[in-house]
Amino acid sequence: MRIRVTAAALCTAVLVAGCSGGGGSGEKDSGAAAAGAGSVPGSAPAAGRKGPSQPLGAAQLESAALTAGDVDGYQITDYPVKPHGDSTARPAACQPLENMRTAVPDPAPRAFQGRLAFSGSGPGAGAATTIGLMAYDRSDAEGVLDGLRTALKKCTAYEGGVPARTTAAAATAPDAGDEAVAFALHTERDSPDAFVVVRSGATVVLFCTASGTGAPAEVPGALVSAQIRKLEA
């Protein structure tokens, strides 16, 4: 029961304040994150893969989302609340990153399904990963990924969203779905949060991991693989 209560509390914090569950100051990590944002490694669109090409409805997203027992070592629960808010980044070039931090992308998805995965043991113990499945028209889904890549080329730091400066850095994206983008956001006085955004057909899947330990977070590959595999099944 303790894990379930903790997971729900972490999830609520993520959706109200963005994916930010760190601890500790980590000032030197902030500089390192900004220095790494010059290039945007990631998987290019893959013509051979076949994710759902049409927008999924709410019931289809529900069926495609991970549930308890799907991934060994993780407790998976529903979001207790839905993402909401209108947070402005300054400069505007950073807005797509802030939109993902708050799980409120532009354009808004046709349907949304959220999960929280909590690891209670192993190297990732104490980390919480929020997973958001978002249904789009395919062109809009592609535009969300394009917008993130463009933002990561131009944006190293921004103000807005939370009352502190946030630095941004591109990361190596997994080979998942049709294309993927990965990055870290580091708000002052928190540890860096890790983001992976995958497009599979017309569906965009957001993964955000907050370590909760003060150390930089890492999105678990097992969760990404399991969720995209279930979506594409």
GROMACS .gro file of N, CA and C in nm, residues 23-105:
model
  249
   23GLY      N    1   1.573   1.622  -0.622
   23GLY     CA    2   1.615   1.671  -0.494
   23GLY      C    3   1.760   1.709  -0.505
   24GLY      N    4   1.802   1.806  -0.426
   24GLY     CA    5   1.941   1.850  -0.433
   24GLY      C    6   1.956   1.961  -0.532
   25SER      N    7   2.068   2.033  -0.521
   25SER     CA    8   2.086   2.152  -0.604
   25SER      C    9   2.134   2.121  -0.743
   26GLY      N   10   2.239   2.042  -0.757
   26GLY     CA   11   2.285   1.998  -0.888
   26GLY      C   12   2.323   2.110  -0.980
   27GLU      N   13   2.382   2.222  -0.933
   27GLU     CA   14   2.413   2.335  -1.019
   27GLU      C   15   2.510   2.299  -1.130
   28LYS      N   16   2.610   2.216  -1.102
   28LYS     CA   17   2.707   2.184  -1.206
   28LYS      C   18   2.643   2.099  -1.316
   29ASP      N   19   2.540   2.020  -1.282
   29ASP     CA   20   2.469   1.944  -1.384
   29ASP      C   21   2.399   2.036  -1.481
   30SER      N   22   2.350   2.151  -1.432
   30SER     CA   23   2.280   2.246  -1.517
   30SER      C   24   2.368   2.294  -1.630
   31GLY      N   25   2.492   2.327  -1.600
   31GLY     CA   26   2.584   2.372  -1.704
   31GLY      C   27   2.614   2.263  -1.804
   32ALA      N   28   2.629   2.141  -1.756
   32ALA     CA   29   2.658   2.030  -1.846
   32ALA      C   30   2.542   2.006  -1.940
   33ALA      N   31   2.419   2.021  -1.890
   33ALA     CA   32   2.303   2.000  -1.975
   33ALA      C   33   2.299   2.102  -2.087
   34ALA      N   34   2.324   2.226  -2.055
   34ALA     CA   35   2.319   2.330  -2.157
   34ALA      C   36   2.426   2.309  -2.261
   35ALA      N   37   2.542   2.262  -2.219
   35ALA     CA   38   2.652   2.244  -2.313
   35ALA      C   39   2.624   2.135  -2.413
   36GLY      N   40   2.536   2.040  -2.378
   36GLY     CA   41   2.513   1.927  -2.466
   36GLY      C   42   2.402   1.946  -2.565
   37ALA      N   43   2.343   2.066  -2.574
   37ALA     CA   44   2.222   2.083  -2.654
   37ALA      C   45   2.248   2.123  -2.798
   38GLY      N   46   2.371   2.117  -2.844
   38GLY     CA   47   2.400   2.164  -2.978
   38GLY      C   48   2.353   2.073  -3.088
   39SER      N   49   2.347   1.943  -3.064
   39SER     CA   50   2.303   1.849  -3.165
   39SER      C   51   2.184   1.772  -3.112
   40VAL      N   52   2.109   1.713  -3.201
   40VAL     CA   53   1.988   1.642  -3.160
   40VAL      C   54   1.993   1.499  -3.213
   41PRO      N   55   2.065   1.408  -3.142
   41PRO     CA   56   2.064   1.269  -3.186
   41PRO      C   57   1.926   1.210  -3.167
   42GLY      N   58   1.888   1.121  -3.254
   42GLY     CA   59   1.756   1.060  -3.242
   42GLY      C   60   1.733   0.968  -3.360
   43SER      N   61   1.627   0.892  -3.351
   43SER     CA   62   1.596   0.801  -3.461
   43SER      C   63   1.519   0.875  -3.567
   44ALA      N   64   1.560   0.863  -3.692
   44ALA     CA   65   1.491   0.926  -3.804
   44ALA      C   66   1.364   0.848  -3.835
   45PRO      N   67   1.267   0.911  -3.902
   45PRO     CA   68   1.146   0.839  -3.940
   45PRO      C   69   1.178   0.709  -4.014
   46ALA      N   70   1.115   0.601  -3.974
   46ALA     CA   71   1.143   0.469  -4.031
   46ALA      C   72   1.026   0.424  -4.116
   47ALA      N   73   1.048   0.412  -4.246
   47ALA     CA   74   0.940   0.380  -4.339
   47ALA      C   75   0.889   0.238  -4.320
   48GLY      N   76   0.973   0.147  -4.267
   48GLY     CA   77   0.934   0.007  -4.261
   48GLY      C   78   0.846  -0.029  -4.144
   49ARG      N   79   0.831   0.059  -4.045
   49ARG     CA   80   0.751   0.026  -3.929
   49ARG      C   81   0.606   0.066  -3.951
   50LYS      N   82   0.515  -0.002  -3.880
   50LYS     CA   83   0.373   0.021  -3.903
   50LYS      C   84   0.300   0.038  -3.772
   51GLY      N   85   0.310   0.156  -3.713
   51GLY     CA   86   0.226   0.190  -3.600
   51GLY      C   87   0.087   0.223  -3.651
   52PRO      N   88  -0.011   0.235  -3.561
   52PRO     CA   89  -0.147   0.272  -3.604
   52PRO      C   90  -0.145   0.404  -3.681
   53SER      N   91  -0.190   0.402  -3.806
   53SER     CA   92  -0.179   0.520  -3.892
   53SER      C   93  -0.294   0.617  -3.876
   54GLN      N   94  -0.404   0.572  -3.814
   54GLN     CA   95  -0.520   0.658  -3.793
   54GLN      C   96  -0.528   0.697  -3.645
   55PRO      N   97  -0.591   0.811  -3.615
   55PRO     CA   98  -0.605   0.852  -3.475
   55PRO      C   99  -0.680   0.745  -3.395
   56LEU      N  100  -0.627   0.710  -3.279
   56LEU     CA  101  -0.693   0.614  -3.192
   56LEU      C  102  -0.796   0.684  -3.106
   57GLY      N  103  -0.904   0.615  -3.075
   57GLY     CA  104  -1.004   0.667  -2.984
   57GLY      C  105  -0.965   0.641  -2.840
   58ALA      N  106  -1.042   0.695  -2.747
   58ALA     CA  107  -1.010   0.681  -2.605
   58ALA      C  108  -1.005   0.535  -2.563
   59ALA      N  109  -1.099   0.454  -2.611
   59ALA     CA  110  -1.101   0.313  -2.574
   59ALA      C  111  -0.981   0.239  -2.631
   60GLN      N  112  -0.939   0.275  -2.752
   60GLN     CA  113  -0.822   0.211  -2.811
   60GLN      C  114  -0.695   0.249  -2.737
   61LEU      N  115  -0.682   0.374  -2.697
   61LEU     CA  116  -0.567   0.414  -2.617
   61LEU      C  117  -0.564   0.340  -2.483
   62GLU      N  118  -0.681   0.325  -2.424
   62GLU     CA  119  -0.691   0.252  -2.297
   62GLU      C  120  -0.639   0.110  -2.313
   63SER      N  121  -0.679   0.045  -2.423
   63SER     CA  122  -0.634  -0.092  -2.447
   63SER      C  123  -0.485  -0.100  -2.476
   64ALA      N  124  -0.429   0.006  -2.537
   64ALA     CA  125  -0.288   0.006  -2.576
   64ALA      C  126  -0.196   0.044  -2.462
   65ALA      N  127  -0.247   0.104  -2.356
   65ALA     CA  128  -0.163   0.151  -2.246
   65ALA      C  129  -0.120   0.035  -2.157
   66LEU      N  130   0.000   0.046  -2.101
   66LEU     CA  131   0.050  -0.054  -2.009
   66LEU      C  132  -0.040  -0.064  -1.887
   67THR      N  133  -0.048  -0.186  -1.832
   67THR     CA  134  -0.123  -0.209  -1.710
   67THR      C  135  -0.038  -0.291  -1.614
   68ALA      N  136  -0.087  -0.307  -1.492
   68ALA     CA  137  -0.015  -0.383  -1.390
   68ALA      C  138   0.017  -0.523  -1.442
   69GLY      N  139   0.141  -0.564  -1.423
   69GLY     CA  140   0.184  -0.697  -1.467
   69GLY      C  141   0.245  -0.701  -1.605
   70ASP      N  142   0.237  -0.591  -1.681
   70ASP     CA  143   0.293  -0.591  -1.817
   70ASP      C  144   0.446  -0.585  -1.817
   71VAL      N  145   0.506  -0.523  -1.717
   71VAL     CA  146   0.651  -0.507  -1.713
   71VAL      C  147   0.702  -0.553  -1.577
   72ASP      N  148   0.787  -0.654  -1.574
   72ASP     CA  149   0.840  -0.705  -1.448
   72ASP      C  150   0.915  -0.596  -1.373
   73GLY      N  151   0.891  -0.588  -1.242
   73GLY     CA  152   0.963  -0.495  -1.157
   73GLY      C  153   0.900  -0.358  -1.146
   74TYR      N  154   0.785  -0.336  -1.213
   74TYR     CA  155   0.721  -0.206  -1.210
   74TYR      C  156   0.575  -0.218  -1.167
   75GLN      N  157   0.536  -0.130  -1.079
   75GLN     CA  158   0.394  -0.114  -1.048
   75GLN      C  159   0.341  -0.006  -1.141
   76ILE      N  160   0.232  -0.033  -1.209
   76ILE     CA  161   0.176   0.060  -1.308
   76ILE      C  162   0.034   0.095  -1.268
   77THR      N  163   0.009   0.225  -1.258
   77THR     CA  164  -0.122   0.273  -1.217
   77THR      C  165  -0.170   0.380  -1.315
   78ASP      N  166  -0.298   0.414  -1.306
   78ASP     CA  167  -0.353   0.524  -1.386
   78ASP      C  168  -0.307   0.657  -1.329
   79TYR      N  169  -0.311   0.762  -1.414
   79TYR     CA  170  -0.295   0.898  -1.364
   79TYR      C  171  -0.413   0.928  -1.271
   80PRO      N  172  -0.389   0.986  -1.153
   80PRO     CA  173  -0.502   1.026  -1.070
   80PRO      C  174  -0.569   1.154  -1.119
   81VAL      N  175  -0.497   1.234  -1.198
   81VAL     CA  176  -0.554   1.356  -1.255
   81VAL      C  177  -0.505   1.369  -1.398
   82LYS      N  178  -0.572   1.453  -1.477
   82LYS     CA  179  -0.531   1.474  -1.615
   82LYS      C  180  -0.438   1.593  -1.626
   83PRO      N  181  -0.347   1.593  -1.725
   83PRO     CA  182  -0.260   1.709  -1.746
   83PRO      C  183  -0.343   1.833  -1.775
   84HIS      N  184  -0.298   1.945  -1.723
   84HIS     CA  185  -0.368   2.070  -1.751
   84HIS      C  186  -0.270   2.185  -1.733
   85GLY      N  187  -0.310   2.302  -1.777
   85GLY     CA  188  -0.227   2.420  -1.756
   85GLY      C  189  -0.184   2.483  -1.887
   86ASP      N  190  -0.141   2.607  -1.876
   86ASP     CA  191  -0.097   2.683  -1.992
   86ASP      C  192   0.030   2.755  -1.950
   87SER      N  193   0.145   2.693  -1.973
   87SER     CA  194   0.271   2.743  -1.923
   87SER      C  195   0.353   2.801  -2.039
   88THR      N  196   0.401   2.923  -2.023
   88THR     CA  197   0.472   2.994  -2.129
   88THR      C  198   0.622   2.993  -2.105
   89ALA      N  199   0.698   2.952  -2.206
   89ALA     CA  200   0.845   2.953  -2.199
   89ALA      C  201   0.899   3.079  -2.263
   90ARG      N  202   1.005   3.131  -2.208
   90ARG     CA  203   1.074   3.247  -2.264
   90ARG      C  204   1.222   3.213  -2.276
   91PRO      N  205   1.279   3.205  -2.398
   91PRO     CA  206   1.224   3.246  -2.527
   91PRO      C  207   1.122   3.146  -2.583
   92ALA      N  208   1.045   3.193  -2.680
   92ALA     CA  209   0.938   3.112  -2.737
   92ALA      C  210   0.989   2.988  -2.807
   93ALA      N  211   1.116   2.989  -2.852
   93ALA     CA  212   1.171   2.872  -2.920
   93ALA      C  213   1.172   2.749  -2.831
   94CYS      N  214   1.166   2.770  -2.699
   94CYS     CA  215   1.171   2.659  -2.605
   94CYS      C  216   1.032   2.604  -2.571
   95GLN      N  217   0.927   2.665  -2.625
   95GLN     CA  218   0.791   2.628  -2.585
   95GLN      C  219   0.759   2.480  -2.605
   96PRO      N  220   0.800   2.415  -2.715
   96PRO     CA  221   0.768   2.272  -2.729
   96PRO      C  222   0.824   2.187  -2.615
   97LEU      N  223   0.939   2.225  -2.560
   97LEU     CA  224   0.997   2.150  -2.448
   97LEU      C  225   0.915   2.170  -2.322
   98GLU      N  226   0.876   2.294  -2.295
   98GLU     CA  227   0.791   2.321  -2.179
   98GLU      C  228   0.656   2.252  -2.193
   99ASN      N  229   0.604   2.246  -2.315
   99ASN     CA  230   0.477   2.175  -2.337
   99ASN      C  231   0.488   2.029  -2.298
  100MET      N  232   0.600   1.965  -2.330
  100MET     CA  233   0.618   1.826  -2.293
  100MET      C  234   0.643   1.811  -2.143
  101ARG      N  235   0.709   1.909  -2.082
  101ARG     CA  236   0.731   1.902  -1.938
  101ARG      C  237   0.599   1.898  -1.863
  102THR      N  238   0.501   1.971  -1.914
  102THR     CA  239   0.369   1.975  -1.851
  102THR      C  240   0.272   1.875  -1.912
  103ALA      N  241   0.318   1.797  -2.010
  103ALA     CA  242   0.235   1.697  -2.079
  103ALA      C  243   0.114   1.761  -2.145
  104VAL      N  244   0.132   1.885  -2.195
  104VAL     CA  245   0.025   1.954  -2.266
  104VAL      C  246   0.081   2.004  -2.399
  105PRO      N  247   0.099   1.915  -2.497
  105PRO     CA  248   0.159   1.956  -2.625
  105PRO      C  249   0.065   2.041  -2.708
   0.00000   0.00000   0.00000
